[in-house]
Coordinates of C-alpha atoms and ligand atoms in Angstrom, one line a residue:
X15 CA 18.1 16.0 -21.8
X16 CA 19.4 13.7 -19.0
X17 CA 20.3 10.0 -19.4
X18 CA 20.1 7.3 -16.7
X19 CA 19.8 3.5 -16.4
X20 CA 16.2 3.6 -15.1
X21 CA 13.5 6.3 -14.7
X22 CA 11.1 5.5 -11.9
X23 CA 7.9 7.6 -11.9
X24 CA 6.2 8.0 -8.5
X25 CA 7.8 8.2 -5.1
X26 CA 5.3 6.0 -3.2
X27 CA 6.4 2.8 -1.5
X28 CA 6.8 0.9 -4.8
X29 CA 8.9 3.6 -6.5
X30 CA 11.0 4.6 -3.5
X31 CA 11.9 1.0 -2.7
X32 CA 12.8 0.2 -6.3
X33 CA 14.9 3.4 -6.7
X34 CA 16.7 2.6 -3.4
X35 CA 17.5 -1.0 -4.5
X36 CA 18.8 0.0 -7.9
X37 CA 21.0 2.8 -6.5
X38 CA 22.3 0.5 -3.8
X39 CA 23.4 -2.0 -6.5
X40 CA 25.3 0.7 -8.4
X41 CA 22.7 1.6 -11.1
X42 CA 21.9 5.1 -12.0
X43 CA 18.2 5.8 -11.3
X44 CA 16.1 9.0 -11.5
X45 CA 13.0 9.0 -9.2
X46 CA 10.4 11.6 -10.3
X47 CA 7.7 12.5 -7.8
X48 CA 4.9 14.9 -8.7
X49 CA 4.4 16.2 -5.2
X50 CA 6.7 18.6 -3.4
X51 CA 6.9 16.4 -0.3
X52 CA 6.0 12.9 1.0
X53 CA 3.2 14.2 3.3
X54 CA 0.1 12.0 2.8
X55 CA -2.7 10.9 5.1
X56 CA -4.7 7.8 5.2
X57 CA -2.4 5.5 3.3
X58 CA -1.2 2.0 3.8
X59 CA 1.1 2.2 6.8
X60 CA 1.1 -1.4 7.8
X61 CA 4.5 -3.1 7.2
X62 CA 3.9 -6.9 7.3
X63 CA 6.2 -9.2 9.3
X64 CA 7.7 -10.6 6.1
X65 CA 8.4 -7.1 4.8
X66 CA 10.1 -6.3 8.1
X67 CA 12.3 -9.4 7.8
X68 CA 13.2 -8.3 4.2
X69 CA 14.1 -4.8 5.5
X70 CA 16.2 -6.4 8.2
X71 CA 18.2 -8.4 5.6
X72 CA 18.9 -5.1 3.9
X73 CA 19.9 -3.5 7.2
X74 CA 17.0 -1.1 7.3
X75 CA 14.7 -2.6 10.0
X76 CA 16.4 -0.7 12.9
X77 CA 15.9 2.6 11.0
X78 CA 12.2 1.8 10.8
X79 CA 12.0 0.9 14.4
X80 CA 13.8 4.1 15.4
X81 CA 10.9 6.2 14.1
X82 CA 7.6 6.7 15.9
X83 CA 5.5 3.6 15.2
X84 CA 3.1 1.2 16.7
X85 CA 2.8 -2.6 16.4
X86 CA -0.2 -4.9 15.7
X87 CA 0.2 -8.4 16.9
X88 CA -3.2 -9.6 15.6
X89 CA -6.3 -8.6 13.6
X90 CA -9.3 -8.6 16.0
X91 CA -12.9 -8.4 15.0
X92 CA -15.2 -7.0 17.7
X93 CA -19.0 -7.2 17.9
X94 CA -21.0 -5.7 20.7
X95 CA -21.0 -9.1 22.4
X96 CA -17.7 -10.8 21.5
X97 CA -14.1 -10.3 20.2
X98 CA -12.6 -12.6 17.7
X99 CA -8.8 -12.7 17.3
X100 CA -9.0 -13.9 13.7
X101 CA -5.3 -13.6 12.6
X102 CA -2.5 -13.8 15.0
X103 CA 1.0 -12.7 13.8
X104 CA 2.9 -14.4 16.6
X105 CA 4.5 -17.0 14.3
X106 CA 4.8 -14.8 11.3
X107 CA 8.4 -13.9 11.9
X108 CA 11.0 -14.7 14.6
X109 CA 12.1 -11.0 15.1
X110 CA 8.9 -9.3 14.0
X111 CA 5.8 -11.2 15.2
X112 CA 3.6 -8.3 14.4
X113 CA 2.8 -5.7 11.7
X114 CA 4.7 -2.4 12.2
X115 CA 2.5 0.6 11.7
X116 CA 4.7 3.4 10.5
X117 CA 3.2 6.5 8.9
X118 CA 4.0 6.3 5.2
X119 CA 5.8 9.7 5.0
X120 CA 8.3 8.4 7.5
X121 CA 8.9 5.3 5.5
X122 CA 9.4 7.2 2.3
X123 CA 11.7 9.8 3.9
X124 CA 13.8 6.9 5.3
X125 CA 14.1 5.1 2.0
X126 CA 14.9 8.1 -0.1
X127 CA 17.3 9.4 2.6
X128 CA 19.2 6.1 2.5
X129 CA 19.2 6.1 -1.3
X130 CA 21.0 9.5 -1.3
X131 CA 24.1 7.6 0.1
X132 CA 24.5 6.1 -3.4
X133 CA 25.9 8.3 -6.1
X134 CA 23.6 6.9 -8.9
X135 CA 20.4 8.1 -7.2
X136 CA 18.7 11.3 -8.2
X137 CA 15.4 12.4 -6.7
X138 CA 13.4 15.2 -8.2
X139 CA 10.3 16.4 -6.3
X140 CA 7.5 18.5 -7.9
X141 CA 8.3 16.6 -11.2
X142 CA 5.0 15.6 -12.9
X143 CA 5.4 13.2 -15.8
X144 CA 3.0 13.9 -18.6
X145 CA 4.5 12.3 -21.7
X146 CA 6.4 9.2 -22.8
X147 CA 9.2 9.5 -25.3
X148 CA 9.1 6.6 -27.8
X149 CA 11.4 5.5 -30.6
X150 CA 11.0 2.5 -32.9
X151 CA 8.1 1.1 -30.8
X152 CA 10.0 1.3 -27.5
X153 CA 9.6 3.7 -24.7
X154 CA 12.9 5.4 -24.2
X155 CA 12.2 8.1 -21.6
X156 CA 9.7 10.6 -20.2
X157 CA 9.0 14.3 -20.3
X158 CA 7.9 16.0 -17.1
X159 CA 7.1 19.4 -15.8
X160 CA 9.7 20.4 -13.2
X161 CA 9.2 22.6 -10.2
X162 CA 10.3 25.7 -12.1
X163 CA 7.6 25.1 -14.7
X164 CA 10.1 24.0 -17.4
X165 CA 9.4 20.8 -19.4
X166 CA 12.4 18.4 -19.1
X167 CA 13.3 15.1 -20.6
X168 CA 15.1 12.1 -19.2
X169 CA 16.0 9.0 -21.1
X170 CA 16.7 5.4 -20.0
X171 CA 16.5 1.8 -21.3
X172 CA 13.5 1.4 -18.9
X173 CA 10.8 3.6 -17.5
X174 CA 8.9 2.2 -14.5
X175 CA 5.4 3.5 -13.8
X176 CA 5.0 3.4 -10.0
X177 CA 2.6 6.3 -9.9
X178 CA -0.3 4.8 -8.0
X179 CA -3.9 3.9 -8.4
X180 CA -4.6 6.8 -10.9
X181 CA -1.4 6.2 -12.8
X182 CA -0.7 8.6 -15.6
X183 CA 2.0 6.4 -17.0
X184 CA -0.5 3.5 -17.3
X185 CA -2.8 5.8 -19.3
X186 CA 0.0 7.2 -21.5
X187 CA 1.2 3.7 -22.1
X188 CA -2.2 2.6 -23.3
X189 CA -2.6 -0.3 -20.9
X190 CA -6.1 -1.7 -20.5
X191 CA -7.8 -2.0 -17.1
X192 CA -10.5 -4.2 -15.7
X193 CA -12.5 -3.2 -12.6
X194 CA -13.3 -6.3 -10.5
X195 CA -15.9 -4.4 -8.4
X196 CA -15.3 -3.6 -4.8
X197 CA -18.2 -3.8 -2.3
X198 CA -17.2 -1.3 0.4
X199 CA -15.9 2.2 0.6
X200 CA -14.2 3.8 3.6
X201 CA -14.5 7.2 5.2
X202 CA -11.2 7.9 7.0
X203 CA -10.5 10.2 9.9
X204 CA -7.9 10.4 12.6
X205 CA -7.8 11.3 16.3
X206 CA -4.8 11.7 18.6
X207 CA -3.5 8.6 20.3
X208 CA -2.6 8.8 24.0
X209 CA -0.3 6.5 26.0
X210 CA -3.2 5.8 28.3
X211 CA -5.4 4.4 25.5
X212 CA -6.1 0.7 25.5
X213 CA -3.6 -0.9 23.1
X214 CA -6.2 -3.0 21.2
X215 CA -4.5 -5.4 18.7
X216 CA -3.3 -2.6 16.5
X217 CA -5.6 -3.7 13.7
X218 CA -9.2 -3.8 15.0
X219 CA -12.6 -4.0 13.3
X220 CA -15.7 -2.9 15.3
X221 CA -18.9 -4.2 13.7
X222 CA -22.5 -3.5 14.8
X223 CA -25.6 -4.5 12.9
X224 CA -25.4 -2.6 9.6
X225 CA -22.2 -0.6 10.2
X226 CA -18.5 -1.0 11.1
X227 CA -15.5 1.0 11.9
X228 CA -11.8 0.0 11.5
X229 CA -9.1 1.2 13.9
X230 CA -5.4 1.3 13.1
X231 CA -3.1 2.4 15.9
X232 CA -0.2 4.4 14.6
X233 CA 2.5 6.5 16.1
X234 CA 0.7 9.5 17.5
X235 CA -2.8 8.9 16.0
X236 CA -5.6 6.4 15.6
X237 CA -6.6 6.1 12.0
X238 CA -10.3 5.3 12.0
X239 CA -12.3 4.2 9.0
X240 CA -16.1 4.1 8.8
X241 CA -17.1 1.4 6.4
X242 CA -20.0 2.0 4.0
X243 CA -21.3 -0.1 1.1
X244 CA -20.0 1.1 -2.3
X245 CA -22.3 3.7 -3.9
X246 CA -23.8 4.9 -0.7
X247 CA -21.6 7.9 0.0
X248 CA -24.5 10.3 -1.0
X249 CA -26.7 8.7 1.6
X250 CA -23.8 8.9 4.2
X251 CA -23.2 12.6 3.3
X252 CA -26.9 13.3 3.9
X253 CA -26.8 11.6 7.3
X254 CA -23.7 13.7 8.1
X255 CA -20.9 13.0 10.5
X256 CA -23.3 12.1 13.4
X257 CA -23.6 8.3 12.8
X258 CA -19.8 8.1 12.5
X259 CA -19.1 9.9 15.8
X260 CA -21.9 7.9 17.4
X261 CA -20.4 4.5 16.4
X262 CA -16.9 5.5 17.4
X263 CA -18.1 6.8 20.7
X264 CA -20.1 3.7 21.4
X265 CA -17.4 1.2 20.5
X266 CA -14.3 3.2 21.7
X267 CA -15.7 5.3 24.6
X268 CA -12.2 6.1 25.8
X269 CA -11.8 8.4 22.8
X270 CA -14.0 10.8 24.7
X271 CA -13.7 14.4 23.8
X272 CA -11.2 13.7 21.1
X273 CA -14.2 12.9 18.9
X274 CA -15.6 16.5 19.4
X275 CA -13.2 17.7 16.7
X276 CA -15.2 15.8 14.2
X277 CA -18.0 18.2 13.3
X278 CA -18.7 18.0 9.6
X279 CA -18.8 15.4 6.9
X280 CA -15.9 17.2 5.2
X281 CA -13.7 16.1 8.1
X282 CA -13.9 12.6 6.6
X283 CA -11.7 11.5 3.7
X284 CA -13.4 9.1 1.2
X285 CA -11.4 6.1 0.1
X286 CA -13.2 4.9 -3.0
X287 CA -12.1 1.3 -2.7
X288 CA -11.2 -0.2 -6.1
X289 CA -9.9 -3.5 -7.2
X290 CA -8.4 -3.1 -10.6
X291 CA -6.7 -5.7 -12.7
X292 CA -4.5 -5.1 -15.8
X293 CA -4.0 -7.8 -18.5
X294 CA -0.5 -6.5 -19.2
X295 CA 2.1 -4.6 -17.1
X296 CA 4.8 -4.4 -19.7
X297 CA 5.5 -3.1 -23.1
X298 CA 9.0 -2.6 -24.5
X299 CA 10.8 -0.1 -22.4
X300 CA 7.9 0.5 -19.9
X301 CA 7.0 -1.5 -16.8
X302 CA 4.2 -0.9 -14.2
X303 CA 4.3 -2.0 -10.6
X304 CA 2.5 -1.4 -7.3
X305 CA -0.9 0.2 -7.5
X306 CA -0.3 1.4 -11.0
X307 CA -0.3 -2.3 -12.1
X308 CA -3.0 -3.6 -9.7
X309 CA -5.1 -1.5 -7.4
X310 CA -6.0 -3.7 -4.4
X311 CA -8.5 -3.0 -1.6
X312 CA -7.4 -2.1 1.9
X313 CA -8.9 -5.4 3.1
X314 CA -6.0 -7.3 4.5
X315 CA -3.8 -4.2 4.7
X316 CA -1.5 -5.4 2.0
X317 CA -1.5 -2.6 -0.6
X318 CA 1.8 -1.1 0.7
X319 CA 3.3 -4.6 1.2
X320 CA 2.5 -5.9 -2.3
X321 CA 3.9 -2.6 -3.8
X322 CA 7.1 -3.1 -1.7
X323 CA 7.3 -6.8 -2.7
X324 CA 6.8 -5.9 -6.4
X325 CA 9.8 -3.5 -6.0
X326 CA 11.9 -6.1 -4.3
X327 CA 11.3 -8.5 -7.1
X328 CA 11.8 -5.9 -9.8
X329 CA 15.1 -4.8 -8.1
X330 CA 16.4 -8.4 -8.2
X331 CA 15.4 -8.7 -11.9
X332 CA 16.5 -5.3 -13.1
X333 CA 19.9 -5.0 -11.6
X334 CA 21.5 -7.3 -14.2
X335 CA 18.9 -6.7 -16.9
X336 CA 19.4 -2.9 -17.1
X337 CA 23.0 -3.5 -18.3
X338 CA 21.9 -6.2 -20.8
X339 CA 20.6 -6.0 -24.4
X340 CA 17.0 -4.9 -25.0
X341 CA 15.8 -8.5 -25.6
X342 CA 17.1 -9.6 -22.2
X343 CA 15.6 -6.6 -20.5
X344 CA 12.2 -7.4 -22.2
X345 CA 12.4 -11.0 -21.1
X346 CA 13.3 -10.0 -17.5
X347 CA 10.3 -7.6 -17.3
X348 CA 7.9 -10.2 -18.8
X349 CA 9.1 -12.8 -16.3
X350 CA 8.6 -10.2 -13.5
X351 CA 5.0 -9.6 -14.7
X352 CA 4.2 -13.3 -14.7
X353 CA 5.6 -13.8 -11.1
X354 CA 4.0 -10.8 -9.6
X355 CA 0.6 -11.0 -11.4
X356 CA 0.1 -14.4 -9.9
X357 CA 0.5 -12.8 -6.4
X358 CA -1.8 -9.8 -7.0
X359 CA -4.4 -11.9 -8.9
X360 CA -4.7 -14.2 -5.9
X361 CA -4.9 -11.3 -3.4
X362 CA -7.6 -9.6 -5.5
X363 CA -9.7 -12.8 -5.8
X364 CA -9.6 -13.2 -2.0
X365 CA -10.4 -9.5 -1.5
X366 CA -13.5 -9.7 -3.8
X367 CA -14.7 -12.7 -1.8
X368 CA -14.1 -11.0 1.5
X369 CA -15.7 -7.7 0.5
X370 CA -18.8 -9.5 -0.9
X371 CA -19.1 -11.6 2.3
X372 CA -18.8 -8.5 4.5
X373 CA -21.3 -6.6 2.5
X374 CA -23.8 -9.4 2.6
X375 CA -23.5 -9.7 6.4
X376 CA -23.7 -5.9 6.8
X377 CA -26.9 -5.9 4.8
X378 CA -28.3 -8.8 6.8
X379 CA -27.4 -6.9 10.0
X380 CA -25.1 -9.7 11.2
X381 CA -22.0 -8.1 12.8
X382 CA -20.1 -11.4 13.2
X383 CA -17.1 -12.3 11.0
X384 CA -17.5 -15.1 8.4
X385 CA -17.7 -18.6 9.9
X386 CA -14.1 -19.4 8.8
X387 CA -12.8 -16.4 10.8
X388 CA -14.9 -17.4 13.8
X389 CA -13.4 -20.9 13.6
X390 CA -9.9 -19.3 13.5
X391 CA -10.7 -17.3 16.6
X392 CA -11.9 -20.4 18.4
X393 CA -8.9 -22.5 17.4
X394 CA -5.7 -20.4 18.0
X395 CA -3.4 -22.5 15.7
X396 CA -5.8 -21.6 12.8
X397 CA -5.5 -17.9 13.7
X398 CA -1.7 -18.2 13.8
X399 CA -1.9 -19.9 10.4
X400 CA -4.0 -17.0 9.0
X401 CA -1.3 -14.7 10.5
X402 CA 1.5 -16.4 8.7
X403 CA -0.6 -16.4 5.5
X404 CA 0.3 -12.8 5.0
X405 CA 3.9 -13.8 4.0
X406 CA 2.6 -16.1 1.2
X407 CA 0.1 -13.5 0.1
X408 CA 2.9 -10.9 -0.3
X409 CA 5.6 -13.3 -1.6
X410 CA 8.5 -11.0 -1.1
X411 CA 11.7 -12.5 -2.5
X412 CA 15.0 -12.3 -0.7
X413 CA 17.3 -9.6 -2.0
X414 CA 19.7 -11.0 -4.7
X415 CA 23.4 -11.0 -4.0
X416 CA 23.8 -8.1 -6.4
X417 CA 21.3 -6.0 -4.5
X418 CA 22.7 -7.0 -1.1
X419 CA 26.4 -6.8 -2.0
X420 CA 26.9 -3.1 -2.3
X421 CA 25.7 -1.9 1.1
Ligands
FAD29 C1 -7.0 6.6 1.4 C2 -6.1 5.3 1.3 C3 -6.1 4.4 2.3 C4 -5.3 3.3 2.2 N1 -5.2 2.4 3.3 C5 -4.4 1.3 3.2 C6 -4.2 0.4 4.3 O1 -4.8 0.6 5.3 N2 -3.4 -0.6 4.1 C7 -2.7 -0.8 2.9 O2 -1.8 -1.7 2.9 N3 -2.9 0.0 1.9 C8 -3.7 1.0 2.0 N4 -3.9 1.9 0.9 C9 -3.2 1.5 -0.3 C10 -1.7 1.9 -0.2 O3 -1.5 3.2 0.2 C11 -1.2 1.7 -1.6 O4 -1.4 0.4 -2.0 C12 0.4 1.9 -1.7 O5 0.7 3.2 -1.2 C13 0.8 1.7 -3.1 O6 2.1 2.2 -3.3 P1 2.5 2.6 -4.7 O7 4.0 3.0 -4.6 O8 2.2 1.7 -5.8 O9 1.6 3.9 -5.1 P2 1.3 5.3 -4.3 O10 1.6 5.1 -2.8 O11 0.0 5.7 -4.7 O12 2.4 6.3 -4.8 C14 2.3 6.8 -6.1 C15 3.2 8.1 -6.2 O13 3.2 8.6 -7.5 C16 3.1 10.0 -7.6 N5 2.6 10.4 -8.9 C17 1.4 10.2 -9.4 N6 1.3 10.7 -10.6 C18 2.5 11.1 -11.0 C19 3.1 11.7 -12.1 N7 2.4 11.9 -13.3 N8 4.4 12.0 -12.1 C20 5.2 11.8 -11.0 N9 4.7 11.2 -9.9 C21 3.4 10.9 -9.9 C22 2.1 10.3 -6.4 O14 2.3 11.6 -6.0 C23 2.6 9.2 -5.4 O15 3.6 9.8 -4.5 C24 -4.6 3.0 1.0 C25 -4.7 3.9 0.0 C26 -5.5 5.0 0.1 C27 -5.5 6.0 -1.1

């Protein structure tokens, strides 16, 4: 049995960032990741300007920019007859007036690599947590199956469940969940990106009457998502890949023969969009964050950013609290939950509204964005205000002196 100051379950953006911050501040932290590597496709890759500023404060932004990435200076909604620049990130940050689109495996490799510089950090891959260890009403550790098939135990004053939308820790901890009802699902695929491709905005939405496709420019690929109303995947499967290729070819003709590789419906990856709220994120000794605490929709591209901001806030709160008495640790975790739930609740409410609106317009055959977005596109200061809204939607706090100090 091992002992540490904090066990973090799940090496996604939330878990990797929290583990890095705790290790950097001199705490012992064990990060357990079920998979054998960080390879993952079709995930949130869009680092918001406010998150880039935060990474810069920690001295990590240049490492991000040294990796293959793309930037998105606006979110643009295209119809067959017009383009609407509905959010402009030009004023969102002095150094990073754009989203940075970095494939998630690169981001996770960077964070865990930097965390290795600190002696308190331990990362175990292929470590699947399947049991909580409890004593006297508190969670005091986890049991997990290690790469060699052995069941191991690690104990700590706090276990953090950062194990994503299907969180096992959430289930083991007995937390309730409430589905808020998403309106849209997405079928993702990718095609190679060429230097000669038009740059677009980086975050583009191509709508035609009754259908839409989203395009995210990344390092070497375009990540494309065909948007369908929730519950219609069976109908889409029956129609096959044809309508998807047809729409992509029609709206992005320069993709040309790169779309020929898409021949079967199984080439598409379904993102079953969910918006899940939890009444509680904490019970003594066990805290949830990121998607484990609040699954949000890809609308707005902030899943990764809110997970990172949760971790940033948790890092500030936990560095002192992990060395304090249980009562103080409990109070710090409850205060964290109150602060961050306000953020995710607001984002989820706006996503439910946006998804319902998009679905209604799709069903009406109207490819235009909502009137408020059309207004933003017509009045650039409003589009810039929408671009800076991403910072308040994420609400990432500055790193505390204790986190920053030990660089
Ligand atoms: C298909 C898809 C597309 C998306 N597109 C976007 C987008 O365009 N923009 C955006 O911002 N967000 C998007 N998201 C959401 C975004 O990826 C997530 O919000 C973000 O990754 C959440 O980070 P997280 O650290 O909370 O969880 P995750 O990234 O889900 O990480 C959880 C980690 O926990 C590990 N794990 C799970 N169970 C266990 C266990 N029992 N033991 C140990 N480890 C475990 C998993 O292997 C995983 O590595 C998308 C998500 C999906 C699935």
